[in-house]
Tab-separated table of C-alpha atoms in Angstrom:
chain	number	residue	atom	x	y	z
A	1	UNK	CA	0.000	0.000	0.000
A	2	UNK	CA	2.491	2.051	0.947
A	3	UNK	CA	4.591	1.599	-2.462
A	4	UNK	CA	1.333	2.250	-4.071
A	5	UNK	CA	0.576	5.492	-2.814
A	6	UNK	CA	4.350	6.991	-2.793
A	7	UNK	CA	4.234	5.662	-7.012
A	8	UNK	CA	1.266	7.735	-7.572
A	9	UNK	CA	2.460	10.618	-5.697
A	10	UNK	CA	5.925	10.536	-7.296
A	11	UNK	CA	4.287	10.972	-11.083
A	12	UNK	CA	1.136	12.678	-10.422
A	13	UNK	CA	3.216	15.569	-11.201
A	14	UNK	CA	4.201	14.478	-14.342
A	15	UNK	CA	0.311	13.274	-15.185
A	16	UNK	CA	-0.623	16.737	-14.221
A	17	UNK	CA	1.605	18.421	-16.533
A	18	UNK	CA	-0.055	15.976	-19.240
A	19	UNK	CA	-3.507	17.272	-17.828
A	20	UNK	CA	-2.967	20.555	-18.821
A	21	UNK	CA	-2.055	19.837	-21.917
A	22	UNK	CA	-5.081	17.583	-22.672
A	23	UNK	CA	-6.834	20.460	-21.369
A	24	UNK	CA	-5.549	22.990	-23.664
A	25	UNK	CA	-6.229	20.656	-26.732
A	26	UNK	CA	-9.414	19.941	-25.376
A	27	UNK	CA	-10.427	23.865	-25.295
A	28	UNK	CA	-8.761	24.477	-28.828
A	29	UNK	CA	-10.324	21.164	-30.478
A	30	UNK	CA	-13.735	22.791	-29.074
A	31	UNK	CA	-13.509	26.250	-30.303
A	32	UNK	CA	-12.486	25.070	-33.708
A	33	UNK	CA	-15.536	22.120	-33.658
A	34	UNK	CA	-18.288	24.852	-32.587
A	35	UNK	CA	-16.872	27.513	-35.006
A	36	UNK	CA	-17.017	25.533	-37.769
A	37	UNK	CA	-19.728	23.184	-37.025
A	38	UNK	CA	-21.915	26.706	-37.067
A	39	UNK	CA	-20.640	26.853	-40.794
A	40	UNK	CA	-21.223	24.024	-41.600
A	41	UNK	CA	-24.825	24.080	-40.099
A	42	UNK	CA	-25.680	27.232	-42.091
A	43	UNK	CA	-24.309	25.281	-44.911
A	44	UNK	CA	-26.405	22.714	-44.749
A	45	UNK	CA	-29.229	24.767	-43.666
A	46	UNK	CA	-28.487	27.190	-46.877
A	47	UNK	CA	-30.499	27.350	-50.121
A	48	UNK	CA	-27.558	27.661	-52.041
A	49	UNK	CA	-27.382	24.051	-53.628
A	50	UNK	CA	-23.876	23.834	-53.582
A	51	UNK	CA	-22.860	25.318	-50.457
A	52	UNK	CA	-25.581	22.045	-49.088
A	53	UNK	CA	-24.068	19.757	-51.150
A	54	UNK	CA	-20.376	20.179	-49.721
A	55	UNK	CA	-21.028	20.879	-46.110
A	56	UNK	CA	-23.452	17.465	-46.788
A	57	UNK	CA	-20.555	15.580	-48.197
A	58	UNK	CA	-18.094	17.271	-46.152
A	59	UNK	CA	-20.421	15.532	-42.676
A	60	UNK	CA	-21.299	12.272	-44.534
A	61	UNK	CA	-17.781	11.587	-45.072
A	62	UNK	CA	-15.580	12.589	-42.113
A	63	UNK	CA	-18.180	11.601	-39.715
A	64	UNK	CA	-17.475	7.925	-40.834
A	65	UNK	CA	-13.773	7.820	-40.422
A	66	UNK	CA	-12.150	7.121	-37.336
A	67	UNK	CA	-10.703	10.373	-35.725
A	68	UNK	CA	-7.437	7.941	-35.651
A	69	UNK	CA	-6.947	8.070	-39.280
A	70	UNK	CA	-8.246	11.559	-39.578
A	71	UNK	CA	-4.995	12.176	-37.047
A	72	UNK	CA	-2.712	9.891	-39.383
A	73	UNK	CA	-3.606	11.691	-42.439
A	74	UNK	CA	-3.460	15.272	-41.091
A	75	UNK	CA	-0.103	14.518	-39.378
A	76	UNK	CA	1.227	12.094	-42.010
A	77	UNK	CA	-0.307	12.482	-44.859
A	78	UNK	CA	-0.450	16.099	-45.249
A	79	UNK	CA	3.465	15.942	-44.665
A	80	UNK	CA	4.264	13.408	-47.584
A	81	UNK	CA	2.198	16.121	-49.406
A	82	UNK	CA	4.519	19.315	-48.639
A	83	UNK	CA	2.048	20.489	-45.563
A	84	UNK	CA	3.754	19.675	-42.519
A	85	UNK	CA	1.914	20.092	-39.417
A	86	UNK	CA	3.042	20.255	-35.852
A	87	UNK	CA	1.739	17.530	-33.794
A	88	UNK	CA	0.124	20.200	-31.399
A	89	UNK	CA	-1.559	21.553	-34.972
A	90	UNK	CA	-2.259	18.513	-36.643
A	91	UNK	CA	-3.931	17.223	-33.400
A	92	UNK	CA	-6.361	20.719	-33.169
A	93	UNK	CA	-7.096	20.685	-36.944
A	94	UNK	CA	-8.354	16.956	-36.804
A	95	UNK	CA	-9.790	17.056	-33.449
A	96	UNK	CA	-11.913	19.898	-34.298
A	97	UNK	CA	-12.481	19.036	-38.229
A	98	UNK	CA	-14.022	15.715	-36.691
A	99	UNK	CA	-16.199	17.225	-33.869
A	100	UNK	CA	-17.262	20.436	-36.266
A	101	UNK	CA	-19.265	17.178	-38.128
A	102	UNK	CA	-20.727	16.638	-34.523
A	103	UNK	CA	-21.843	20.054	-33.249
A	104	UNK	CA	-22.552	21.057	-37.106
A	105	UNK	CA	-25.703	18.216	-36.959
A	106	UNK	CA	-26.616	19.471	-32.971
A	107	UNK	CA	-27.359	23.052	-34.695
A	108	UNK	CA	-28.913	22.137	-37.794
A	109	UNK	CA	-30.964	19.989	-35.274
A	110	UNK	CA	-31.499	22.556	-32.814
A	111	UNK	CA	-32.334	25.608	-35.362
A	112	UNK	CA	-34.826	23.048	-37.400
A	113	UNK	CA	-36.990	22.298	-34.209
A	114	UNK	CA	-37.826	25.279	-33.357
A	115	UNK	CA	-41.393	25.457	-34.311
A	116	UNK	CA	-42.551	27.436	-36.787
A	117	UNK	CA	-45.400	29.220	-34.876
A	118	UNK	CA	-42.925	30.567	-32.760
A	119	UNK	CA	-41.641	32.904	-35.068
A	120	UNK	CA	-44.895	33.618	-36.512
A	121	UNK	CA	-46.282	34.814	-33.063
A	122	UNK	CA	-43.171	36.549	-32.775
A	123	UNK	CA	-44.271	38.594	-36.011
A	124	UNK	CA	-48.097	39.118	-34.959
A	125	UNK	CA	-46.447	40.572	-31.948
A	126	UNK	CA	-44.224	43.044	-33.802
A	127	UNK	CA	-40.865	41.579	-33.409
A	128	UNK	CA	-38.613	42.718	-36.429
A	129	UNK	CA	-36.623	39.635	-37.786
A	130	UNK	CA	-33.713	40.612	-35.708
A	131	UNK	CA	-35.269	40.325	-33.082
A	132	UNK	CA	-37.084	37.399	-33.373
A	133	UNK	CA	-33.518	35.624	-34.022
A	134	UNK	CA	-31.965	36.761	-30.827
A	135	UNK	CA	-35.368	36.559	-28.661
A	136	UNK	CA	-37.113	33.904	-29.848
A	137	UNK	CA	-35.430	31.501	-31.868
A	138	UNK	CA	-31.588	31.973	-30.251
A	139	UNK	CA	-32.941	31.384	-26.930
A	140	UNK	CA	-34.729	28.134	-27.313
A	141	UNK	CA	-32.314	26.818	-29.773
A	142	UNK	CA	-29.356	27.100	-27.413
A	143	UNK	CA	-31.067	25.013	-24.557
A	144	UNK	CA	-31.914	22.248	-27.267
A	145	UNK	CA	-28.000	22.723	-28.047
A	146	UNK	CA	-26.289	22.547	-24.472
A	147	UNK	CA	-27.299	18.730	-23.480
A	148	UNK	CA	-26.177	16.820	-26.885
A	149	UNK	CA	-23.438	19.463	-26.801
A	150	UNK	CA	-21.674	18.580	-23.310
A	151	UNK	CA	-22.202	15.096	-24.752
A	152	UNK	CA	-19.976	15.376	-27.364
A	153	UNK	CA	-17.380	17.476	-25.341
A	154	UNK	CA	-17.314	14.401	-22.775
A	155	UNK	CA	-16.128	12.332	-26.094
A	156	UNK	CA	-13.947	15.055	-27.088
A	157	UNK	CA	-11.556	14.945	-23.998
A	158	UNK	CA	-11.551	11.037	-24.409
A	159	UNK	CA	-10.495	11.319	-28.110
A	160	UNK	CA	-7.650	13.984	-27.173
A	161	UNK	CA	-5.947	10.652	-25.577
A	162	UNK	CA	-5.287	9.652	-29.008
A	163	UNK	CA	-2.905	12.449	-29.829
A	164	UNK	CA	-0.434	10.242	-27.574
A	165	UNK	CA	-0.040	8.390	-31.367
A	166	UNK	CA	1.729	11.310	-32.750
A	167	UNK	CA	4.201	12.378	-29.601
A	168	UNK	CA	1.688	14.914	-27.961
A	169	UNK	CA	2.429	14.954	-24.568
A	170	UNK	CA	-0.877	15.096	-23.354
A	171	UNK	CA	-2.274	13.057	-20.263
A	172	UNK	CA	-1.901	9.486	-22.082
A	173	UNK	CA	1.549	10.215	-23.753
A	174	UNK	CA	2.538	10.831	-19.952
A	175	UNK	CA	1.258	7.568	-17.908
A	176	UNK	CA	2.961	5.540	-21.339
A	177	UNK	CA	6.316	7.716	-20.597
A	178	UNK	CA	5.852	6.898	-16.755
A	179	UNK	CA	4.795	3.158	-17.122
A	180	UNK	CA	8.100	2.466	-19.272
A	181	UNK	CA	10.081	3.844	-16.927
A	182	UNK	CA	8.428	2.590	-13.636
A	183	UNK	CA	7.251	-0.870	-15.007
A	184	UNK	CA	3.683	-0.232	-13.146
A	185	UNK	CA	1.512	-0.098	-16.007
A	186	UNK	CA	-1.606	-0.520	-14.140
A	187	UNK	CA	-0.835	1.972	-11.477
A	188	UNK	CA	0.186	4.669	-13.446
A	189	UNK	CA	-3.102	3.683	-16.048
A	190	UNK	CA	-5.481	3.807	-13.486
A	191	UNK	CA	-3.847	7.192	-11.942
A	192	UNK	CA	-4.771	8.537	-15.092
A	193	UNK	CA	-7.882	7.186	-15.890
A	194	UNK	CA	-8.921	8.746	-12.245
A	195	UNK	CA	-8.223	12.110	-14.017
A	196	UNK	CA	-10.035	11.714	-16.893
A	197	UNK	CA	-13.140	9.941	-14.996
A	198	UNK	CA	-13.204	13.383	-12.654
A	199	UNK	CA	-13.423	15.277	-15.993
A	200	UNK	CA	-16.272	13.223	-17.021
A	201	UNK	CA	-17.623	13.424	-14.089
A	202	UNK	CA	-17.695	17.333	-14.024
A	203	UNK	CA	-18.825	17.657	-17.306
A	204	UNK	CA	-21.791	14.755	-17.667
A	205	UNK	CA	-22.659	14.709	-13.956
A	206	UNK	CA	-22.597	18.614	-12.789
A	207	UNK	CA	-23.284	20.216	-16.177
A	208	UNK	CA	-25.833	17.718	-17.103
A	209	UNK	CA	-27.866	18.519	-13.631
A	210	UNK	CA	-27.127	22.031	-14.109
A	211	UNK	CA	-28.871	22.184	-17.465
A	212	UNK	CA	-31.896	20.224	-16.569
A	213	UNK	CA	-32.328	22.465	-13.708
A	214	UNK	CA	-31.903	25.511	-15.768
A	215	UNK	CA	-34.602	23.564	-17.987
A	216	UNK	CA	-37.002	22.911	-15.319
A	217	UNK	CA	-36.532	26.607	-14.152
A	218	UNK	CA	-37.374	27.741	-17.789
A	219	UNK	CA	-40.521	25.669	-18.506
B	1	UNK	CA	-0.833	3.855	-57.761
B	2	UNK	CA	1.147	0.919	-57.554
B	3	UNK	CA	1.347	1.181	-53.913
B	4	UNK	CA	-2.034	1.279	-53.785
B	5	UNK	CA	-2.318	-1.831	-55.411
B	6	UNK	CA	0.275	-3.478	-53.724
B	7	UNK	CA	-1.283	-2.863	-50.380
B	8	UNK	CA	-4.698	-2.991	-51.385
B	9	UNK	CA	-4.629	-6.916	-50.724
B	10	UNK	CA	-3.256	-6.663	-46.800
B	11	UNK	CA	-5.165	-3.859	-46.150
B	12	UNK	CA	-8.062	-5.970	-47.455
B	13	UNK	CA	-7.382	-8.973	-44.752
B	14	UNK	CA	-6.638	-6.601	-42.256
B	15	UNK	CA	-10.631	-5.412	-42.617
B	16	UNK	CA	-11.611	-8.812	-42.581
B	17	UNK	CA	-10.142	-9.318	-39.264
B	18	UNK	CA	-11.784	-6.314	-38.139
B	19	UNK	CA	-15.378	-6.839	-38.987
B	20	UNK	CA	-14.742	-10.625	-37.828
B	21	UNK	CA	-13.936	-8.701	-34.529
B	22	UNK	CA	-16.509	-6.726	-34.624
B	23	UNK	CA	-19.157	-8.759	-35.409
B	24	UNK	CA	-18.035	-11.617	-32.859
B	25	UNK	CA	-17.835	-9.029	-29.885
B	26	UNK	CA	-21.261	-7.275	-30.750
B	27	UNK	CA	-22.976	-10.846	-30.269
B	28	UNK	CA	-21.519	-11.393	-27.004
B	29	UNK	CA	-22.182	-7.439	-25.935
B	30	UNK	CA	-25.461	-7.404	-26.724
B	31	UNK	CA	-26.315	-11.082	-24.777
B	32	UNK	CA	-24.247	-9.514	-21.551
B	33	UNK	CA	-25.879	-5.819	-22.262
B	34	UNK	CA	-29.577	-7.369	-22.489
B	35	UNK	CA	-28.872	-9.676	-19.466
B	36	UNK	CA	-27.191	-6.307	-17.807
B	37	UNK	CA	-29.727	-4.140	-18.281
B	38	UNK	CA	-32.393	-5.902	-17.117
B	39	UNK	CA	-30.590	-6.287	-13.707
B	40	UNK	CA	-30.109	-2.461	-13.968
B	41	UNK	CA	-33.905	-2.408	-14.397
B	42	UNK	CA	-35.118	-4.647	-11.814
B	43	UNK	CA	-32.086	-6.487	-10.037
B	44	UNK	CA	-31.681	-5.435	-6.234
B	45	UNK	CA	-29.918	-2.525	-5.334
B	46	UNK	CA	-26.448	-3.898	-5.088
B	47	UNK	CA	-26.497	-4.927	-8.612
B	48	UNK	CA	-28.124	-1.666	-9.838
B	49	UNK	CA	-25.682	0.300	-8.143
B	50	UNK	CA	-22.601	-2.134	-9.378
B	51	UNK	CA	-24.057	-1.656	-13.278
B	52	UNK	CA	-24.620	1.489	-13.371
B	53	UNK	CA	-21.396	2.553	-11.911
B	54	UNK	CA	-19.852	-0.288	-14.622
B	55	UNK	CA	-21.686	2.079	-17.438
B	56	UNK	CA	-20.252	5.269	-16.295
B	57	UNK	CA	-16.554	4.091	-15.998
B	58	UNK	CA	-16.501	2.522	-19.627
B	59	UNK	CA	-17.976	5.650	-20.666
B	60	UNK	CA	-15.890	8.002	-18.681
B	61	UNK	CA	-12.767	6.631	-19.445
B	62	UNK	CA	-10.583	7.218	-22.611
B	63	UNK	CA	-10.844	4.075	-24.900
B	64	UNK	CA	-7.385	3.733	-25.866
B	65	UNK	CA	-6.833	3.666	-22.152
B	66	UNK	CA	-9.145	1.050	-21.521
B	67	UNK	CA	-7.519	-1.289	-24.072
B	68	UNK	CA	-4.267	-0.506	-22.487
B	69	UNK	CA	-5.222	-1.316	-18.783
B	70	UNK	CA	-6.571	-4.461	-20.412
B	71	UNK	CA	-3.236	-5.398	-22.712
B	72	UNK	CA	-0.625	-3.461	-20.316
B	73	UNK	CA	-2.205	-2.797	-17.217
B	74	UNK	CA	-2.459	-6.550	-16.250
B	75	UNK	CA	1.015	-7.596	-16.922
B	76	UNK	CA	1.720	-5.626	-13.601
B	77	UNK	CA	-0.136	-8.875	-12.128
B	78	UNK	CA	1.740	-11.299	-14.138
B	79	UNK	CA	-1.369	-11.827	-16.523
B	80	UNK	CA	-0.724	-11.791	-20.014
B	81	UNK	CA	-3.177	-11.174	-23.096
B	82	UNK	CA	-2.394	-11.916	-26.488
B	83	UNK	CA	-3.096	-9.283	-29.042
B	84	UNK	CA	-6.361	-10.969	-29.722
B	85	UNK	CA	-7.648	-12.035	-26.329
B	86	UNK	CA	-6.923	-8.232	-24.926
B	87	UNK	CA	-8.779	-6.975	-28.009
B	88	UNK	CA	-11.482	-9.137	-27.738
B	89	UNK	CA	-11.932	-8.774	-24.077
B	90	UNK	CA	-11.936	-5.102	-24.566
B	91	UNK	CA	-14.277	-4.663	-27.285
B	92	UNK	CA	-16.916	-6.800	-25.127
B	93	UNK	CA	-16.677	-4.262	-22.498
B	94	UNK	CA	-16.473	-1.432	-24.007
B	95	UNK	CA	-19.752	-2.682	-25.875
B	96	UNK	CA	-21.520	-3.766	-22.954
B	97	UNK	CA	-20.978	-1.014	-21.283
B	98	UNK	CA	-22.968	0.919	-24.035
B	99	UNK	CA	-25.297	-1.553	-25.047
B	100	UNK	CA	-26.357	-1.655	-21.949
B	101	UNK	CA	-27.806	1.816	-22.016
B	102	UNK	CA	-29.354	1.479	-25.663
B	103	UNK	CA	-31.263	-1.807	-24.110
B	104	UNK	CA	-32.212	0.128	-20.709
B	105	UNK	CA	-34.125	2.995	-22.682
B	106	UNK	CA	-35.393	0.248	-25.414
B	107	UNK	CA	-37.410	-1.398	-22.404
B	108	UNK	CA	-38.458	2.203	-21.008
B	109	UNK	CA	-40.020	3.203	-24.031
B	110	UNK	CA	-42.241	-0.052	-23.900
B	111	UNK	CA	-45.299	1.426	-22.932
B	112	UNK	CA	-47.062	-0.220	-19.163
B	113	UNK	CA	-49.997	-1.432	-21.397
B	114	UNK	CA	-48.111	-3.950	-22.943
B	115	UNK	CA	-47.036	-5.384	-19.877
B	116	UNK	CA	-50.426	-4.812	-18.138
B	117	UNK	CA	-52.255	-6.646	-21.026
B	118	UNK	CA	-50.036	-9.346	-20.970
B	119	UNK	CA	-50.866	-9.960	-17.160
B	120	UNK	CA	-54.555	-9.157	-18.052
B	121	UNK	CA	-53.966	-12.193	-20.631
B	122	UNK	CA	-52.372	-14.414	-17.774
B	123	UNK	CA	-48.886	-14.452	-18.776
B	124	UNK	CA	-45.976	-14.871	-16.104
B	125	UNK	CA	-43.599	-11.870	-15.776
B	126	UNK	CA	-40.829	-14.392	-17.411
B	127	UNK	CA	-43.140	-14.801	-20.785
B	128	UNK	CA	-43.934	-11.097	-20.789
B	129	UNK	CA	-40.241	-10.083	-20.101
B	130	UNK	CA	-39.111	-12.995	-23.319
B	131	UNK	CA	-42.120	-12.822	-25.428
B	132	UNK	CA	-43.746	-9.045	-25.234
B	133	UNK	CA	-41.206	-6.571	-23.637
B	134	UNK	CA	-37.592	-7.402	-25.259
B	135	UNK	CA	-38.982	-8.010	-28.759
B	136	UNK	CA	-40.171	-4.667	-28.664
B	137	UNK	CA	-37.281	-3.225	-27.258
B	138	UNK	CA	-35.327	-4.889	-30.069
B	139	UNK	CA	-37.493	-3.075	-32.435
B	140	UNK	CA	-36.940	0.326	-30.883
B	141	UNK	CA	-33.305	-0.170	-30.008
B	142	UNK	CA	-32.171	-0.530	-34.014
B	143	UNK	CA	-31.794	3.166	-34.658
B	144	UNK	CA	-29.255	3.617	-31.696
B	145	UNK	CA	-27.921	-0.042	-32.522
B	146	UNK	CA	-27.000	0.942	-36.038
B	147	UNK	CA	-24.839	3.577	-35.060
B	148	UNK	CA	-23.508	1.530	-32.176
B	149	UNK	CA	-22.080	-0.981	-34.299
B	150	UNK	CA	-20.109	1.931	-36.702
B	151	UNK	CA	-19.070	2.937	-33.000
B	152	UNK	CA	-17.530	-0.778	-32.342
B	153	UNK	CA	-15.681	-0.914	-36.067
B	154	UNK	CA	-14.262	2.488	-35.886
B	155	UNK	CA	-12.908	1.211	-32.566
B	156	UNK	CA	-10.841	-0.999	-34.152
B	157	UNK	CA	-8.251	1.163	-35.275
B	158	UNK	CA	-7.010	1.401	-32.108
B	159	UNK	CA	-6.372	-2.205	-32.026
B	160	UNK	CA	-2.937	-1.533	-33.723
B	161	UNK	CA	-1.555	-0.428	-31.124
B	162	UNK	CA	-1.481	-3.944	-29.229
B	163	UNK	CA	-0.072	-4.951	-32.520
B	164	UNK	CA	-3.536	-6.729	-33.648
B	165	UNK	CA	-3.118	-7.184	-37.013
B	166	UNK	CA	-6.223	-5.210	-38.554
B	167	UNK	CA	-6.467	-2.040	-41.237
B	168	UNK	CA	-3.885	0.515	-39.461
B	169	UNK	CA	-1.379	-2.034	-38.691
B	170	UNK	CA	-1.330	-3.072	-41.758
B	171	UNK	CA	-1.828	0.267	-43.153
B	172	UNK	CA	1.118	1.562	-41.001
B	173	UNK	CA	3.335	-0.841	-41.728
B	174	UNK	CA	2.858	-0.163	-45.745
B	175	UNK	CA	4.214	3.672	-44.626
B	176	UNK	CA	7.061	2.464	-42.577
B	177	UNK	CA	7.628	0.704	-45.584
B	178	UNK	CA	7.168	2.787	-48.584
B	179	UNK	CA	7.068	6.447	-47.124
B	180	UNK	CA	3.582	7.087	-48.951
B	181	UNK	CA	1.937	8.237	-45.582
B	182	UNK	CA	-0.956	10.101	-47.351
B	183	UNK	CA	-2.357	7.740	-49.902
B	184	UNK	CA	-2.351	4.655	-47.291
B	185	UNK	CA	-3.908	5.999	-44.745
B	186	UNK	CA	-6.420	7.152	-47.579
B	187	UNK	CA	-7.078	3.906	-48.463
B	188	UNK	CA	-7.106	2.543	-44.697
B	189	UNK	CA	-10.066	5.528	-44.511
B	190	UNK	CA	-11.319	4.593	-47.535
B	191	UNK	CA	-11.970	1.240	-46.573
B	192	UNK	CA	-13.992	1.952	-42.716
B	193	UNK	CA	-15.698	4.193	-44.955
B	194	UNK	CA	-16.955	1.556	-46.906
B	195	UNK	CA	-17.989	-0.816	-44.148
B	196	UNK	CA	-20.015	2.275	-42.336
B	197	UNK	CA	-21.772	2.160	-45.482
B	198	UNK	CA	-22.958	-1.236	-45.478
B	199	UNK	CA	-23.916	-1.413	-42.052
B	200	UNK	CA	-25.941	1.865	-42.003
B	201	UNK	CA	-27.703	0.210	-45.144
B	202	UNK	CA	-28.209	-3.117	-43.072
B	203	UNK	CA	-29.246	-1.526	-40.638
B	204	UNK	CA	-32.272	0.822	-42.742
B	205	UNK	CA	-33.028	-2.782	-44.090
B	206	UNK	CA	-33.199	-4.124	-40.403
B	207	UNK	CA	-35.768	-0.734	-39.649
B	208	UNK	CA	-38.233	-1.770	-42.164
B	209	UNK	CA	-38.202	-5.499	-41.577
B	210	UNK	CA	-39.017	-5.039	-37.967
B	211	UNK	CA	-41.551	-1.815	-38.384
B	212	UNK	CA	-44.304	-4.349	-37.517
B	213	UNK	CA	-43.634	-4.785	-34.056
B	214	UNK	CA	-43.555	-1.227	-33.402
């Protein structure tokens, strides 16, 4: 027991360091994946045939490929072809060209259920468009959003663990560099899979509550 | 092109083994996710409690990390998986783990009626559990079960990394190789592409089939 706890203690440092990292990925991955899911929403949502048809293809497609080889082909791939991308880079761009598919489908989702009388009353009220968008529709759309959103930003930390492929030193790439130095895999796995279970924790457990209290508050 | 051609073959066997993986581990999650979530549903409170905290962690935790407490983690204990055993073992977790939770809300959505008219008819809860409830929930649960099983093969690119010998290992091995990272890896794509595909057609086939018992 006491080897145990004096092994975690000695790396948690070490794991933390790879925390923060994970973390920083995790927030750039996410800013990148709402951005341009939004685009790619309004794409899809757009009458503008072929702006549909390539944010459709664009979905169809990447949405099908594991976000492994997604990572292989923007850190690789790109490479052989004259782009080269730092792993930190490569990692963000994939990360978030993956998840954009993700959030992209939560908004088209979201903005598509809002009913239809909604806006109309808006109108027979006097709203101008404007402010029926940022009133009416905005409102209600986001609160559709947040649930299957924190969702997919509980998967989104997960998949950051596979940037560990390509020499990231995020949270995984550190318990690998501890356990083949130490020789106690499982220690040093389950140290961090503590850290990533609190994050899921926070996010699923506290935000989730949070939201359907904010929900029940609303209705 | 040639190196297309000349890897097209491995690359080939190397899906084979994965929807041979994939296909042998959704069986055996879906038996231990049916069985799990009706204990979930109506086992005593030591079992609920032990399932439902068996959910969260596979959920919670990275999979890549999973596979490697499996493959690594238990060497620390002196026991040793092969490549095949830790991916197998893995995959049947990690599926159970969801399945579970596809199952669970397939039986919720079974409206009381049902079971209520199959008392009213004299059946025992056992029948009504075998013959009305989890047929139904079958029926409900293909949606979610469809994407589920594009979930399961897209988690077998990780396998590489144990050195299972499936798409990206062989893939990889083709760039080590030849250098040609980008058109490789295109292929290895190329190919989970195809197989997401065919299952999400199966699975639209599977939807109409069982429409009656909805």
């Amino acid at each position: 027991m006491q080897t145990l706890w004096s092994a975690w203690m000695q790396y948690l440092p070490l794991l933390l360091r790879g925390t923060a990292m994970t973390v920083e990925l995790t927030a750039a991955a996410l800013v990148v994946g709402v951005l341009f899911g939004f685009l790619l929403a309004l794409g899809r949502l757009s009458r503008v045939p072929a702006l549909d048809t390539l944010a459709t293809g664009y979905v169809e497609v990447v949405r099908a490929i594991p976000v492994l080889i997604i990572l292989f082909i923007t850190y690789y791939g790109f490479a052989e072809l004259g782009l080269v991308l730092s792993g930190i880079t490569a990692a963000v761009v994939s990360l978030g060209g993956f998840y954009a598919t993700q959030y992209g489908e939560i908004f088209r989702g979201a903005i598509l259920g809002i009913d239809r009388g909604q806006t109309e009353a808006a109108t027979a009220l006097g709203l101008t468009s404007a402010q029926t968008m940022r009133r009416v529709v905005l409102p209600q759309a986001f609160f559709t959003i947040l649930p299957p959103a924190t969702n997919q930003l509980s998967n989104l930390i997960k998949d950051t663990s596979l940037v560990f492929t390509i020499s990231v030193a995020d949270l995984m790439y550190q318990a690998n560099s501890a356990l083949s130095v130490n020789f106690l895999p499982m220690d040093m796995l389950l140290e961090a899979g503590v850290i990533y279970f609190i994050f899921y924790l926070i996010i699923a457990k506290v935000l989730g509550r949070w939201e359907v209290s904010v929900q029940r508050r609303r209705n | 092109m040639h190196i297309a051609l000349e890897y097209a073959g491995t690359i080939g066997v190397g899906g084979l083994k994965d929807v041979a993986l994939t296909v042998v581990s959704l069986i055996l999650s879906i038996i231990l996710g049916t069985l799990f979530a009706l204990g979930r549903l109506y086992g005593p409170w030591p079992v609920r409690t032990l399932i439902y905290w068996y959910v969260e962690i596979i959920r919670g935790l990275p999979a890549i990390l999973q596979l490697f407490i499996i493959y690594f983690g238990f060497t620390q204990w002196g026991i040793n998986f092969s490549p095949l055993t830790a991916a197998l073992i893995w995959l049947v977790a990690y599926g159970t783990g969801y399945a579970v939770e596809i199952f669970r809300s397939g039986i919720m959505e079974i409206p009381t009626g049902q079971r209520e008219a199959a008392a009213a008819l004299g059946l025992s809860s056992r029948t009504t559990m075998i013959r009305v409830v989890v047929p139904q929930a079958y029926a409900i649960m293909l949606p979610p079960l469809t994407s589920f099983v594009v979930l399961q093969l897209k988690n077998t690119t990780l396998l590489y990394l144990i050195g299972f010998a499936d798409i990206m290992y062989e893939a990889r091995l083709g760039v080590d190789a030849t250098n040609h990272a980008a058109i490789l890896y295109f292929m290895a794509a190329l190919a989970y592409l195809i197989l997401s595909l065919i299952i999400g057609r199966v699975g639209v086939r599977l939807e109409r089939n069982v429409a009656a018992y909805r």
